[in-house]
Tab-separated table of C-alpha atoms in Angstrom:
chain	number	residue	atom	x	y	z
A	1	UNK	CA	8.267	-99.077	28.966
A	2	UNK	CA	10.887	-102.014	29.313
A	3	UNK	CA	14.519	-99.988	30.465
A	4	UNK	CA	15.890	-101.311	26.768
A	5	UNK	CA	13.490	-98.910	25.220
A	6	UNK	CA	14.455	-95.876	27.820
A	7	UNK	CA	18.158	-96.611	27.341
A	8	UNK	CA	18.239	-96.709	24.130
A	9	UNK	CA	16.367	-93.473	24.214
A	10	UNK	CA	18.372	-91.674	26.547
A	11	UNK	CA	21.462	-92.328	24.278
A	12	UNK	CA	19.627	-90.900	21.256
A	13	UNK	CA	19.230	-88.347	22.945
A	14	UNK	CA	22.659	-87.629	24.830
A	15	UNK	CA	23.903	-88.378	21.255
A	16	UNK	CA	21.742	-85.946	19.749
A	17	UNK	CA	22.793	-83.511	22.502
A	18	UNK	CA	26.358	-84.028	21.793
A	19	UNK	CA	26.865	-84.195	18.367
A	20	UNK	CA	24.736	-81.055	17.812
A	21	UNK	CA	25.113	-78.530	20.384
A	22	UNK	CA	24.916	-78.092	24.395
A	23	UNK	CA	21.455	-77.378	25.487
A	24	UNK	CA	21.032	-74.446	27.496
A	25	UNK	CA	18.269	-73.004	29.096
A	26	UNK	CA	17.515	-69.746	27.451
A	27	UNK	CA	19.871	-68.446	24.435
A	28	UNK	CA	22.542	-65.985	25.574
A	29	UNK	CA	21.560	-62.699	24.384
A	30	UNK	CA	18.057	-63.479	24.497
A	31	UNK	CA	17.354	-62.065	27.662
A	32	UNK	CA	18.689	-58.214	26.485
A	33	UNK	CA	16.689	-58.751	23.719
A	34	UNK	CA	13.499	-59.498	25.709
A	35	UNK	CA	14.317	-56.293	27.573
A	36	UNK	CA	14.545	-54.281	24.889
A	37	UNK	CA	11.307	-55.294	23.229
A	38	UNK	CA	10.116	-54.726	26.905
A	39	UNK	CA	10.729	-50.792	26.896
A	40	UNK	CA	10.210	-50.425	23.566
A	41	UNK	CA	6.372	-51.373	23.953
A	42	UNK	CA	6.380	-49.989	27.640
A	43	UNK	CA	7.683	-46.733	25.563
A	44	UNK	CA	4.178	-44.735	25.670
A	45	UNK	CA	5.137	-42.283	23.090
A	46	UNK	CA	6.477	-45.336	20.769
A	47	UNK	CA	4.835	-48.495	21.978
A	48	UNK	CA	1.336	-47.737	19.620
A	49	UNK	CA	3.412	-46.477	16.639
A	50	UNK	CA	4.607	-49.588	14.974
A	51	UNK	CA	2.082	-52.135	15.359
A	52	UNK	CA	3.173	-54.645	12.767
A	53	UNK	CA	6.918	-54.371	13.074
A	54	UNK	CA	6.742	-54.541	16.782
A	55	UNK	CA	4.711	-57.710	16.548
A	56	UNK	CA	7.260	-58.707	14.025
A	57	UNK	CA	9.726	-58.307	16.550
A	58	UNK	CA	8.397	-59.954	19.770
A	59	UNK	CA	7.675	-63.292	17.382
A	60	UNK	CA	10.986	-63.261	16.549
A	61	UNK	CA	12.427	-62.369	20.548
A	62	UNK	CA	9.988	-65.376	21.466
A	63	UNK	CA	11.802	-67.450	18.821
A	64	UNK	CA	15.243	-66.035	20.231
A	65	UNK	CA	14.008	-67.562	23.837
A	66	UNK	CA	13.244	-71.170	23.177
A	67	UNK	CA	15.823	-72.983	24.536
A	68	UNK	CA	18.177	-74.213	21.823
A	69	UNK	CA	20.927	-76.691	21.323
A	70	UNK	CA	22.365	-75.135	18.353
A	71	UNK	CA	23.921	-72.384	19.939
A	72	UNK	CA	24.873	-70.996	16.218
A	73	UNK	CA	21.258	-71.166	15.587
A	74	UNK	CA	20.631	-69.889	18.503
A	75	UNK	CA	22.616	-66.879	18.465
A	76	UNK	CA	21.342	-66.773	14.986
A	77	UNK	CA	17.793	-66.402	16.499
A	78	UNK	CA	18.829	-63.526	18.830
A	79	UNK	CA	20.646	-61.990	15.930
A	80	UNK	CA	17.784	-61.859	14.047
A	81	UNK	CA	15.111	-60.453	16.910
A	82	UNK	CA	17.757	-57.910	17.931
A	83	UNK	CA	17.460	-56.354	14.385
A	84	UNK	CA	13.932	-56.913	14.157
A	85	UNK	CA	13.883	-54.706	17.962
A	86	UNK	CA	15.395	-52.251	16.717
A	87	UNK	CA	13.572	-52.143	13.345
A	88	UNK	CA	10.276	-51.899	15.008
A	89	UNK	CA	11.955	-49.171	17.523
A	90	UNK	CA	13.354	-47.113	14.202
A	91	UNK	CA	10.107	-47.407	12.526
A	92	UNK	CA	8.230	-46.376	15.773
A	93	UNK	CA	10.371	-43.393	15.926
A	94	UNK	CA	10.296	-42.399	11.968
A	95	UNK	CA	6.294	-42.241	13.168
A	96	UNK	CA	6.479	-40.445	15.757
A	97	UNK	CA	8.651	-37.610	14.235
A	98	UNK	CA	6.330	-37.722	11.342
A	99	UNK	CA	3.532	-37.389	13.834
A	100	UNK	CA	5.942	-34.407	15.422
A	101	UNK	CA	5.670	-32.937	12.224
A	102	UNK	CA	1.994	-32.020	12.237
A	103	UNK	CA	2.418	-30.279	15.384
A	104	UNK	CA	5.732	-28.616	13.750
A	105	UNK	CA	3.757	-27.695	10.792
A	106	UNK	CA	1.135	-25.791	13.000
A	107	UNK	CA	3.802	-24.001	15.007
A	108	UNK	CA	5.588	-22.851	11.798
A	109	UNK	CA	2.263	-22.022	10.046
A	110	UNK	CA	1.464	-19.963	13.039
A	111	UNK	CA	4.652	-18.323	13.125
A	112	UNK	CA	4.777	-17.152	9.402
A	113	UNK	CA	1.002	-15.858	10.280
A	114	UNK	CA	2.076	-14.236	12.689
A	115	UNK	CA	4.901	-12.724	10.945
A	116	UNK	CA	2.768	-11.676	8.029
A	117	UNK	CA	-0.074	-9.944	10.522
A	118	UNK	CA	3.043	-7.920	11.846
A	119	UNK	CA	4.134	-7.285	8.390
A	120	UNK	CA	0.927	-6.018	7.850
A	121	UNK	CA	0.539	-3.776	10.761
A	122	UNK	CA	4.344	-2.323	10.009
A	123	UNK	CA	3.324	-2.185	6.503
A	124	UNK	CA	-0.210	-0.091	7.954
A	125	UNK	CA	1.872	1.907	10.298
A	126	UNK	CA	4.512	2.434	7.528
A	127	UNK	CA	1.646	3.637	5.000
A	128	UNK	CA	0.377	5.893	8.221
A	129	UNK	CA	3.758	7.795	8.463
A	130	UNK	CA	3.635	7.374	4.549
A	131	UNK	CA	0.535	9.484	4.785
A	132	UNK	CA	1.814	11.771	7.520
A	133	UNK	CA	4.900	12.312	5.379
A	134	UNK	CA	2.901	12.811	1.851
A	135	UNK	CA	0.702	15.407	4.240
A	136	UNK	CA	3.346	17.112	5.025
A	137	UNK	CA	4.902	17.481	1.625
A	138	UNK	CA	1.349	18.244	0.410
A	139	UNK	CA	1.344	21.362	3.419
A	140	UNK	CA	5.145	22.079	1.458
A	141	UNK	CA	3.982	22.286	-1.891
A	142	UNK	CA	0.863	24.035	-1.060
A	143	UNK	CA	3.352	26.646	1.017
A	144	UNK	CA	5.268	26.882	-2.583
A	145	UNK	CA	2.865	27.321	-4.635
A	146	UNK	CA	1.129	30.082	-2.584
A	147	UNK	CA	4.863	31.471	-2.527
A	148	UNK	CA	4.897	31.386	-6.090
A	149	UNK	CA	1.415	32.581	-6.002
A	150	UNK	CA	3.184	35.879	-3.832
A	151	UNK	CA	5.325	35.889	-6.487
A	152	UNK	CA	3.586	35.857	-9.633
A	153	UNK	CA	1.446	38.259	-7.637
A	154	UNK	CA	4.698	40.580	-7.112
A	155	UNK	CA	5.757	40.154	-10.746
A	156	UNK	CA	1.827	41.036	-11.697
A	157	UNK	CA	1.867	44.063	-8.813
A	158	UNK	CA	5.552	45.576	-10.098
A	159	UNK	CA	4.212	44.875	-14.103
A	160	UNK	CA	1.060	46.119	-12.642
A	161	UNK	CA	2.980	48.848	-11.484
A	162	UNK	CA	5.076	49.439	-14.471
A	163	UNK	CA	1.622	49.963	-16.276
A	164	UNK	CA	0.185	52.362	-13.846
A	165	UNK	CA	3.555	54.560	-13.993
A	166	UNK	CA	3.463	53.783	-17.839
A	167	UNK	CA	-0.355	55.278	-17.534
A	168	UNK	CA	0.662	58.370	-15.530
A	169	UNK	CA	3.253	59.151	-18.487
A	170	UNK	CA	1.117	58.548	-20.861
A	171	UNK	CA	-1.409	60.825	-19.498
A	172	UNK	CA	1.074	63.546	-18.418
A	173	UNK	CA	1.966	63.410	-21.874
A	174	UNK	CA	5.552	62.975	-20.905
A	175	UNK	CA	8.073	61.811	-23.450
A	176	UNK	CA	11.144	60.019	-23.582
A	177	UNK	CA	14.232	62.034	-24.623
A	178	UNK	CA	18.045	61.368	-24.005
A	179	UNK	CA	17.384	63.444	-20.924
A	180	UNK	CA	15.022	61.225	-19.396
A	181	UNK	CA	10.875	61.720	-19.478
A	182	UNK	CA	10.210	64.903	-20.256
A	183	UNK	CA	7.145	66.684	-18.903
A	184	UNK	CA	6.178	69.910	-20.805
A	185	UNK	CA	3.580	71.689	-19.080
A	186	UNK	CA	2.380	74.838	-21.274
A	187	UNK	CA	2.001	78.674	-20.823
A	188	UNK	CA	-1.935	78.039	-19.555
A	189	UNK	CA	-0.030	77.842	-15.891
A	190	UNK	CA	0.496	81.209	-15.631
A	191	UNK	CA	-0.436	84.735	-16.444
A	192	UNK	CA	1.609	86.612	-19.214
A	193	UNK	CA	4.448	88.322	-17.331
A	194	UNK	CA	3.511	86.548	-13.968
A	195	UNK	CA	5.124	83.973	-12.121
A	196	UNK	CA	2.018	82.307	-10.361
A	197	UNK	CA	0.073	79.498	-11.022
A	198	UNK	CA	-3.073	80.006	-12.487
A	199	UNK	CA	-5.406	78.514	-10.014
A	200	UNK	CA	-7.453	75.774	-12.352
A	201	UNK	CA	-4.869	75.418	-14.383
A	202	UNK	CA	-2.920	72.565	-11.940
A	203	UNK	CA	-4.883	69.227	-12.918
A	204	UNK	CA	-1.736	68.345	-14.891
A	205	UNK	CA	0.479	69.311	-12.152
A	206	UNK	CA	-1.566	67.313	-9.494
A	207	UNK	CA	-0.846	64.685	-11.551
A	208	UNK	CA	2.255	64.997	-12.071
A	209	UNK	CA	2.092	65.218	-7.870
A	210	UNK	CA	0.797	61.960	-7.478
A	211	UNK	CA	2.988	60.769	-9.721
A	212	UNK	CA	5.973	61.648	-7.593
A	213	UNK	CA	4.639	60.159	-4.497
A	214	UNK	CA	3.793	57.091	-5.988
A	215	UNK	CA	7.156	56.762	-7.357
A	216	UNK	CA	9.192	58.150	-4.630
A	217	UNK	CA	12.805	56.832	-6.529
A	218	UNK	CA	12.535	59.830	-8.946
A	219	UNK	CA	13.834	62.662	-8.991
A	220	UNK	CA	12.486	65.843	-11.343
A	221	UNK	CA	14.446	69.020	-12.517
A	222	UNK	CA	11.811	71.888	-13.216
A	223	UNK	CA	13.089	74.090	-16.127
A	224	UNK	CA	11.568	77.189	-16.492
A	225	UNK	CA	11.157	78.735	-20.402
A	226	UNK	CA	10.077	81.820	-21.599
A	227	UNK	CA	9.597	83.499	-25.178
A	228	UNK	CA	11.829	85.870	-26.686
A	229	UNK	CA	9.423	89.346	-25.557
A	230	UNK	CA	11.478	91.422	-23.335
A	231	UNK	CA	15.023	91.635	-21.725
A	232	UNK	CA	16.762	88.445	-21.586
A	233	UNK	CA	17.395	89.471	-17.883
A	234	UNK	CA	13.699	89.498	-17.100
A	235	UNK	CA	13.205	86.416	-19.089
A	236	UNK	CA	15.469	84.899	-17.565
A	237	UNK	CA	14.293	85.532	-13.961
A	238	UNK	CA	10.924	85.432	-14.410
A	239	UNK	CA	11.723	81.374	-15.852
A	240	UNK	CA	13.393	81.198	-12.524
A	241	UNK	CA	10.566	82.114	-11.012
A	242	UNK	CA	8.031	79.809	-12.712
A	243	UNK	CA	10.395	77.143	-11.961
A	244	UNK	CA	10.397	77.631	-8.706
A	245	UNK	CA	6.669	78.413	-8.348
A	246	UNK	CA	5.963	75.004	-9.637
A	247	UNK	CA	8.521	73.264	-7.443
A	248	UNK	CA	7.190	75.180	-4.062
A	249	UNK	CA	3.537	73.281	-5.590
A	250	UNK	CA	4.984	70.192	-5.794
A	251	UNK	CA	6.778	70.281	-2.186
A	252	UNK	CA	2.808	71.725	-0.809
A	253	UNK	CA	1.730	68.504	-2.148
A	254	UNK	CA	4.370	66.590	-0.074
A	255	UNK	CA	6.829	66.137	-2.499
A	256	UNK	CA	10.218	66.233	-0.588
A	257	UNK	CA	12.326	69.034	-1.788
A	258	UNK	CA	15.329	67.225	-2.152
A	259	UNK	CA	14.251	65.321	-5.071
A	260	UNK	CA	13.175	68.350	-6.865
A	261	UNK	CA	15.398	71.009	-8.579
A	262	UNK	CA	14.581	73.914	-10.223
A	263	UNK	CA	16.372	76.329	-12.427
A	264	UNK	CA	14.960	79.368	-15.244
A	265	UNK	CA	16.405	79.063	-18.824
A	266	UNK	CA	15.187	82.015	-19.853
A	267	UNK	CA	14.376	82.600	-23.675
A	268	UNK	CA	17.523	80.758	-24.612
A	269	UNK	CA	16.280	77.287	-25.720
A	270	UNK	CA	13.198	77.732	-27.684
A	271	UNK	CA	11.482	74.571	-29.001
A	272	UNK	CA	9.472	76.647	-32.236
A	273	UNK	CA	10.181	80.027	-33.374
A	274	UNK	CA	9.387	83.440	-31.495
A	275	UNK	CA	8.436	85.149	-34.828
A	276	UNK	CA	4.725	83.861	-34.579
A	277	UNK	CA	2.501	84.287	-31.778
A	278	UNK	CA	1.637	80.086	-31.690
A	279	UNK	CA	5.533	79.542	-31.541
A	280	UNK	CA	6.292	82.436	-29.066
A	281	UNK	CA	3.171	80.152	-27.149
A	282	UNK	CA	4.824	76.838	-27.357
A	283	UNK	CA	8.501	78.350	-26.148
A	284	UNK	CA	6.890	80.233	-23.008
A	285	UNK	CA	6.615	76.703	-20.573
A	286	UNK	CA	7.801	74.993	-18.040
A	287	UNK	CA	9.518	71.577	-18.474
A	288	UNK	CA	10.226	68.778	-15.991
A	289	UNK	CA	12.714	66.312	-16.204
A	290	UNK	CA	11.727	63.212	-14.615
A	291	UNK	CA	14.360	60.362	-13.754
A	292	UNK	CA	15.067	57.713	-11.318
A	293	UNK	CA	16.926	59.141	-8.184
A	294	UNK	CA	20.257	56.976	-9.249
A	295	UNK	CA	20.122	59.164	-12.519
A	296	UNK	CA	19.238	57.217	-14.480
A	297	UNK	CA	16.660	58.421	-17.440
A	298	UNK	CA	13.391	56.752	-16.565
A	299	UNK	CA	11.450	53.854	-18.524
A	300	UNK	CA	11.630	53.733	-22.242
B	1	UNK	CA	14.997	-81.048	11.077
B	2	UNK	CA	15.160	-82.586	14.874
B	3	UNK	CA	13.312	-85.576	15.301
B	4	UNK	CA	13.284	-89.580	16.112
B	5	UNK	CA	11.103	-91.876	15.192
B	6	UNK	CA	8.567	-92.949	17.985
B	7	UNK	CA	8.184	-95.872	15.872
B	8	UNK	CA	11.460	-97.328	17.301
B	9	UNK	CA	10.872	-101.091	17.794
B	10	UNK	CA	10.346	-102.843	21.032
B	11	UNK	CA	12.499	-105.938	21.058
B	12	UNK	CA	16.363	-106.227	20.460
B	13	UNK	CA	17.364	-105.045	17.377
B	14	UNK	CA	19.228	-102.194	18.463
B	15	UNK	CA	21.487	-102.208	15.919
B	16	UNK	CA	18.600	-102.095	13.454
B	17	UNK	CA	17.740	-98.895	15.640
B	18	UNK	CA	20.910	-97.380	16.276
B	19	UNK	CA	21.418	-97.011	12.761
B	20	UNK	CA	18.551	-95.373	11.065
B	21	UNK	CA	18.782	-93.230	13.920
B	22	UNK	CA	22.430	-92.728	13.362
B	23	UNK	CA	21.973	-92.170	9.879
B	24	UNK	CA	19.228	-89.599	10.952
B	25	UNK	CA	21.370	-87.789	13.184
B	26	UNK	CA	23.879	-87.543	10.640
B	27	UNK	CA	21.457	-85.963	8.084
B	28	UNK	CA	20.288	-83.670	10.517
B	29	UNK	CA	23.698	-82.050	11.195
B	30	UNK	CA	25.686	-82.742	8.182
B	31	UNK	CA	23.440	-83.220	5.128
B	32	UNK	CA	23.298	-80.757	2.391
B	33	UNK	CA	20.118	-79.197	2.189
B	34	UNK	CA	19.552	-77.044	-1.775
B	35	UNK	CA	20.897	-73.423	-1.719
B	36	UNK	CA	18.897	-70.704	0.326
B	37	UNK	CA	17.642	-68.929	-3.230
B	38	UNK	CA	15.029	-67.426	-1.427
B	39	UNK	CA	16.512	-65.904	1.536
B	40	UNK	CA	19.754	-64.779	-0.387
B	41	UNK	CA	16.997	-63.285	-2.928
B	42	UNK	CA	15.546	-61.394	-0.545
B	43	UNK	CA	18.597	-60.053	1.258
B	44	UNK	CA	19.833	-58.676	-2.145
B	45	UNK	CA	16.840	-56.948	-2.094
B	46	UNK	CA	16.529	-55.679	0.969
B	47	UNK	CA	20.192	-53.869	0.678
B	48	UNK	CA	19.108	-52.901	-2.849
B	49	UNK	CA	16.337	-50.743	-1.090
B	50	UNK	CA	18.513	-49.546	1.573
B	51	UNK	CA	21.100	-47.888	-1.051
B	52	UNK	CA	18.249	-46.545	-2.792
B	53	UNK	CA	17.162	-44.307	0.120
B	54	UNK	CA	20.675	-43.617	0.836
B	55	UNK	CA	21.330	-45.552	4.001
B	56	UNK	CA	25.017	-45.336	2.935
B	57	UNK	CA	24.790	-41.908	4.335
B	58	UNK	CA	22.453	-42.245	6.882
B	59	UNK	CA	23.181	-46.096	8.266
B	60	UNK	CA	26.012	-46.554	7.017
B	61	UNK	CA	27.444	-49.547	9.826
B	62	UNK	CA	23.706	-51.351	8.972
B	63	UNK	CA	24.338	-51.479	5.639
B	64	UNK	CA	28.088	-52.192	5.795
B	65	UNK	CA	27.049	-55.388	7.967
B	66	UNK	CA	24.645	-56.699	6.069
B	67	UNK	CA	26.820	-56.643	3.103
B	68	UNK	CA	29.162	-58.257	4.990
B	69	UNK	CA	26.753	-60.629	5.997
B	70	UNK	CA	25.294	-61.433	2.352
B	71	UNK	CA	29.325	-61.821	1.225
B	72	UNK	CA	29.375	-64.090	4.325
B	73	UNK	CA	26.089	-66.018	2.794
B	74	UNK	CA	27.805	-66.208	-0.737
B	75	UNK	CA	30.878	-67.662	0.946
B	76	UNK	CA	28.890	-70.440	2.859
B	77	UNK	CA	27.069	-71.550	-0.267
B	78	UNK	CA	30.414	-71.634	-1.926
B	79	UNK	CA	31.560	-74.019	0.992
B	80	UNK	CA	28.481	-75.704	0.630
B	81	UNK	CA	27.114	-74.513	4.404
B	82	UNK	CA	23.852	-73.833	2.811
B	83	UNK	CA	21.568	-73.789	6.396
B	84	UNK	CA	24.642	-71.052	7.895
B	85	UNK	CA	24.220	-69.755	4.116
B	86	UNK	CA	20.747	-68.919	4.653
B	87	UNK	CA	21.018	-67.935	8.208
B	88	UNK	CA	23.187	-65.329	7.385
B	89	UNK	CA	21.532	-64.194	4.519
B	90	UNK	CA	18.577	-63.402	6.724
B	91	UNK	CA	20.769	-61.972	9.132
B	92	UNK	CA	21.591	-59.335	6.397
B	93	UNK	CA	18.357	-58.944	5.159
B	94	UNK	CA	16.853	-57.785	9.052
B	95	UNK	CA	20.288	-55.792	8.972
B	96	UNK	CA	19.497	-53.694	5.980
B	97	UNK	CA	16.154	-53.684	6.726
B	98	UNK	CA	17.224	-52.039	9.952
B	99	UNK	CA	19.473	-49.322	8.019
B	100	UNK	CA	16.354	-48.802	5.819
B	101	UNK	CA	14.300	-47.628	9.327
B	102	UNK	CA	17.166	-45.898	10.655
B	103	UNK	CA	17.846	-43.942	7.414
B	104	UNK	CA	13.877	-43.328	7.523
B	105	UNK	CA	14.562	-41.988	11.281
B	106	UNK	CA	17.493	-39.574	10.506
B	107	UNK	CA	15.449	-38.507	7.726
B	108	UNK	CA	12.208	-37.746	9.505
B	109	UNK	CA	14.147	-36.246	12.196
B	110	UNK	CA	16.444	-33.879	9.613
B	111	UNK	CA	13.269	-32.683	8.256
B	112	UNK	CA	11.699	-31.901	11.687
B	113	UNK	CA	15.189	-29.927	13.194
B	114	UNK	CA	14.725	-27.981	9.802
B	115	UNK	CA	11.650	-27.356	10.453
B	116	UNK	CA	12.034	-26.153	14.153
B	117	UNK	CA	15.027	-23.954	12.722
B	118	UNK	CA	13.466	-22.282	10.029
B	119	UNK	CA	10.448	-21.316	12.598
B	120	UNK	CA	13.056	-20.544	15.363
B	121	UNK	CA	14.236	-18.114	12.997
B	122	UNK	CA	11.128	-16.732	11.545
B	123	UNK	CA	10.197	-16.046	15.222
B	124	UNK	CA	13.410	-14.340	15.733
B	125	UNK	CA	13.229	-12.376	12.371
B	126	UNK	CA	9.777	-11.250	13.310
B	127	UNK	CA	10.893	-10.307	16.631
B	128	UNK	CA	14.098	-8.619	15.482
B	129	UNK	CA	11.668	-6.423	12.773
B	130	UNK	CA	9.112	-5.780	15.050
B	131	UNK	CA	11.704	-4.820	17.752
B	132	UNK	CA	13.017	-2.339	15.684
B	133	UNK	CA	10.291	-0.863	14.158
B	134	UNK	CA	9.551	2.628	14.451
């Protein structure tokens, strides 16, 4: 080379150097660049996420670090792998919270399983005290119908009873009056002229016994009646008598006194007449009066 | 863009090598190369995709710069600085394409914190039930 050649070269070349830009070694900027493509792909958890971007990026850093006299261009170049840097980082990020997401996706899933095996064993131990409770009212309703049961059974027992007592009168042949139930228990109780009971003659006054103790709210007034035959003092005694005769029965059979009461009415209040010998029979008797102790007259 | 001719002769016409090389020197810095098209194209497209997945909201200094940038492109053509004009037009394009990875971030990231919440408080409604269950 003759030292035309190399001079004229050498002012090309200043000239190029000066009319363009200053030559510098490496770009200003370039180096933080470098750096930050450096721990970006020394990032373990982002360095494998963004392959293509991140080789995108380091072209363009490489660019960034050729020496350049443009330094427009050259900032240019940094400009550009800066961006790309933090592209690739973005992207490698956006990845890796994707990836994230998986794991997120288990944890949740896991979570709302769990939730609904706890629903599921409050919903089972709900249904348990469900089932205690629905026992319980089951034990409650049972109780209330066997107390309506007792009930109905005490409504049945007292109709029952009602019957029965219905029965009794029925078979003592009592009869409702204004009075009450009136019991007439005929001359076959005693002797003519006597005032004691015939023995075999007291089936209807046995009854009429049991029907007292069964019933022990009523009360009975014995009347004593005789026919017109003989002195109205006589009569009158000896219906006295009779009454009382079949009141001391009654209180031998353990009827208490107190509810008894007997008086003699003599030949005064004959029920046929005392011409004939059938109606002076029907007016000698003995009536009781049967009602319930608060005086009231007794069924219907 | 940068070069001189190895071709430059031996003997002593400098002048008749000063000035091609001159003139080349002068075309390399000062000539008028055609408009970046392509580059300004695909900036405008790039922000176009970053407003459509709402970088506004979730980059919103990336994609202010790189419409400043693009504006910056269109003003250089207008002044006829088409190589600035195309640097800058790529300098918005890797500038929206950056909002359009950072929106994609925030995104990702928004969807996992909702997704940690809504666990965090399934856990914590579960525990809360079963705590006060009979």
């Amino acid at each position: 080379m003759n030292t035309h050649h190399s001079m004229i070269a050498a002012a090309v070349a200043a000239a190029l150097a000066l009319g363009c830009a200053s030559t510098p070694k490496q770009p200003a900027g370039s180096e933080q660049v470098r750096a930050k493509l450096t721990a970006l792909q020394n990032d373990p958890a982002l360095a494998a996420q963004a392959p293509v971007a991140t080789k995108d990026a380091e072209l363009a850093v490489t660019q960034a670090e050729i020496a350049q006299p443009d330094a427009a261009l050259a900032a240019h170049r940094v400009y550009i792998a800066d961006r790309k840097v933090d592209t690739a980082k973005a992207q490698a990020e956006t990845r890796l919270a994707e990836m994230q997401r998986t794991a997120l996706n288990e944890q949740s899933e896991k979570a709302r399983l769990d939730a609904r095996t706890r629903e599921t064993d409050l919903a089972k131990s709900d249904a348990l005290v469900a089932r205690a409770e629905a026992a319980e009212q089951k034990v409650a309703v049972t109780q209330a119908r066997s107390d309506a049961d007792a009930a109905l059974l005490a409504a049945n027992a007292s109709r029952q009873q009602a019957e029965d007592l219905q029965r009794q009168l029925e078979v003592l042949q009592a009869k409702p009056t204004d009075r009450g139930l009136v019991l007439t228990l005929g001359d076959t109780l005693f002797a003519t002229g006597k005032s004691e009971l015939k023995s075999g003659a007291t089936a209807n006054l046995d009854r009429l016994g049991d029907f007292l103790s069964e019933y022990p709210d009523r009360t009975a007034a014995i009347e004593g009646f005789t026919d017109s035959m003989g002195s109205e003092e006589s009569n009158q005694a000896l219906s006295e008598r009779r009454a009382d005769s079949v009141k001391r029965y009654l209180v031998a059979r353990g009827v208490k006194s107190d509810r008894l009461r007997s008086t003699g009415r003599g030949e005064n209040a004959p029920v046929a007449d005392n011409e004939s010998l059938s109606g002076r029979q029907q007016n000698r008797r003995v009536e009781v009066i049967i009602s319930q102790a608060n005086g009231a007259g007794g069924g219907k | 863009m940068y070069s001189f001719s190895k071709s430059a002769p031996v003997s002593r016409r400098r002048l008749r090598i000063a000035v091609p090389v001159l003139l080349l020197f002068i075309a390399a810095c000062a000539s008028t190369p055609p408009i970046p098209s392509a580059s300004l194209q695909a900036a405008q497209q790039s922000i176009a995709d970053a407003e459509r997945v709402e970088a506004g909201t979730h980059a919103p200094a990336q994609l202010g710069e790189a419409r400043k940038k693009l504006s910056a492109a269109q003003r250089a053509v207008d002044e006829k600085k088409m190589i600035v004009a195309g640097w800058l037009a790529d300098e918005a394009r890797a500038e929206a394409e950056l909002a359009v990875a950072r929106t994609s971030v925030a995104k990702a990231n928004a969807v996992n914190a909702d997704m940690k919440r809504s666990t965090a408080t399934l856990v914590e409604e579960m525990q809360r039930k079963t705590g006060d269950s009979r």
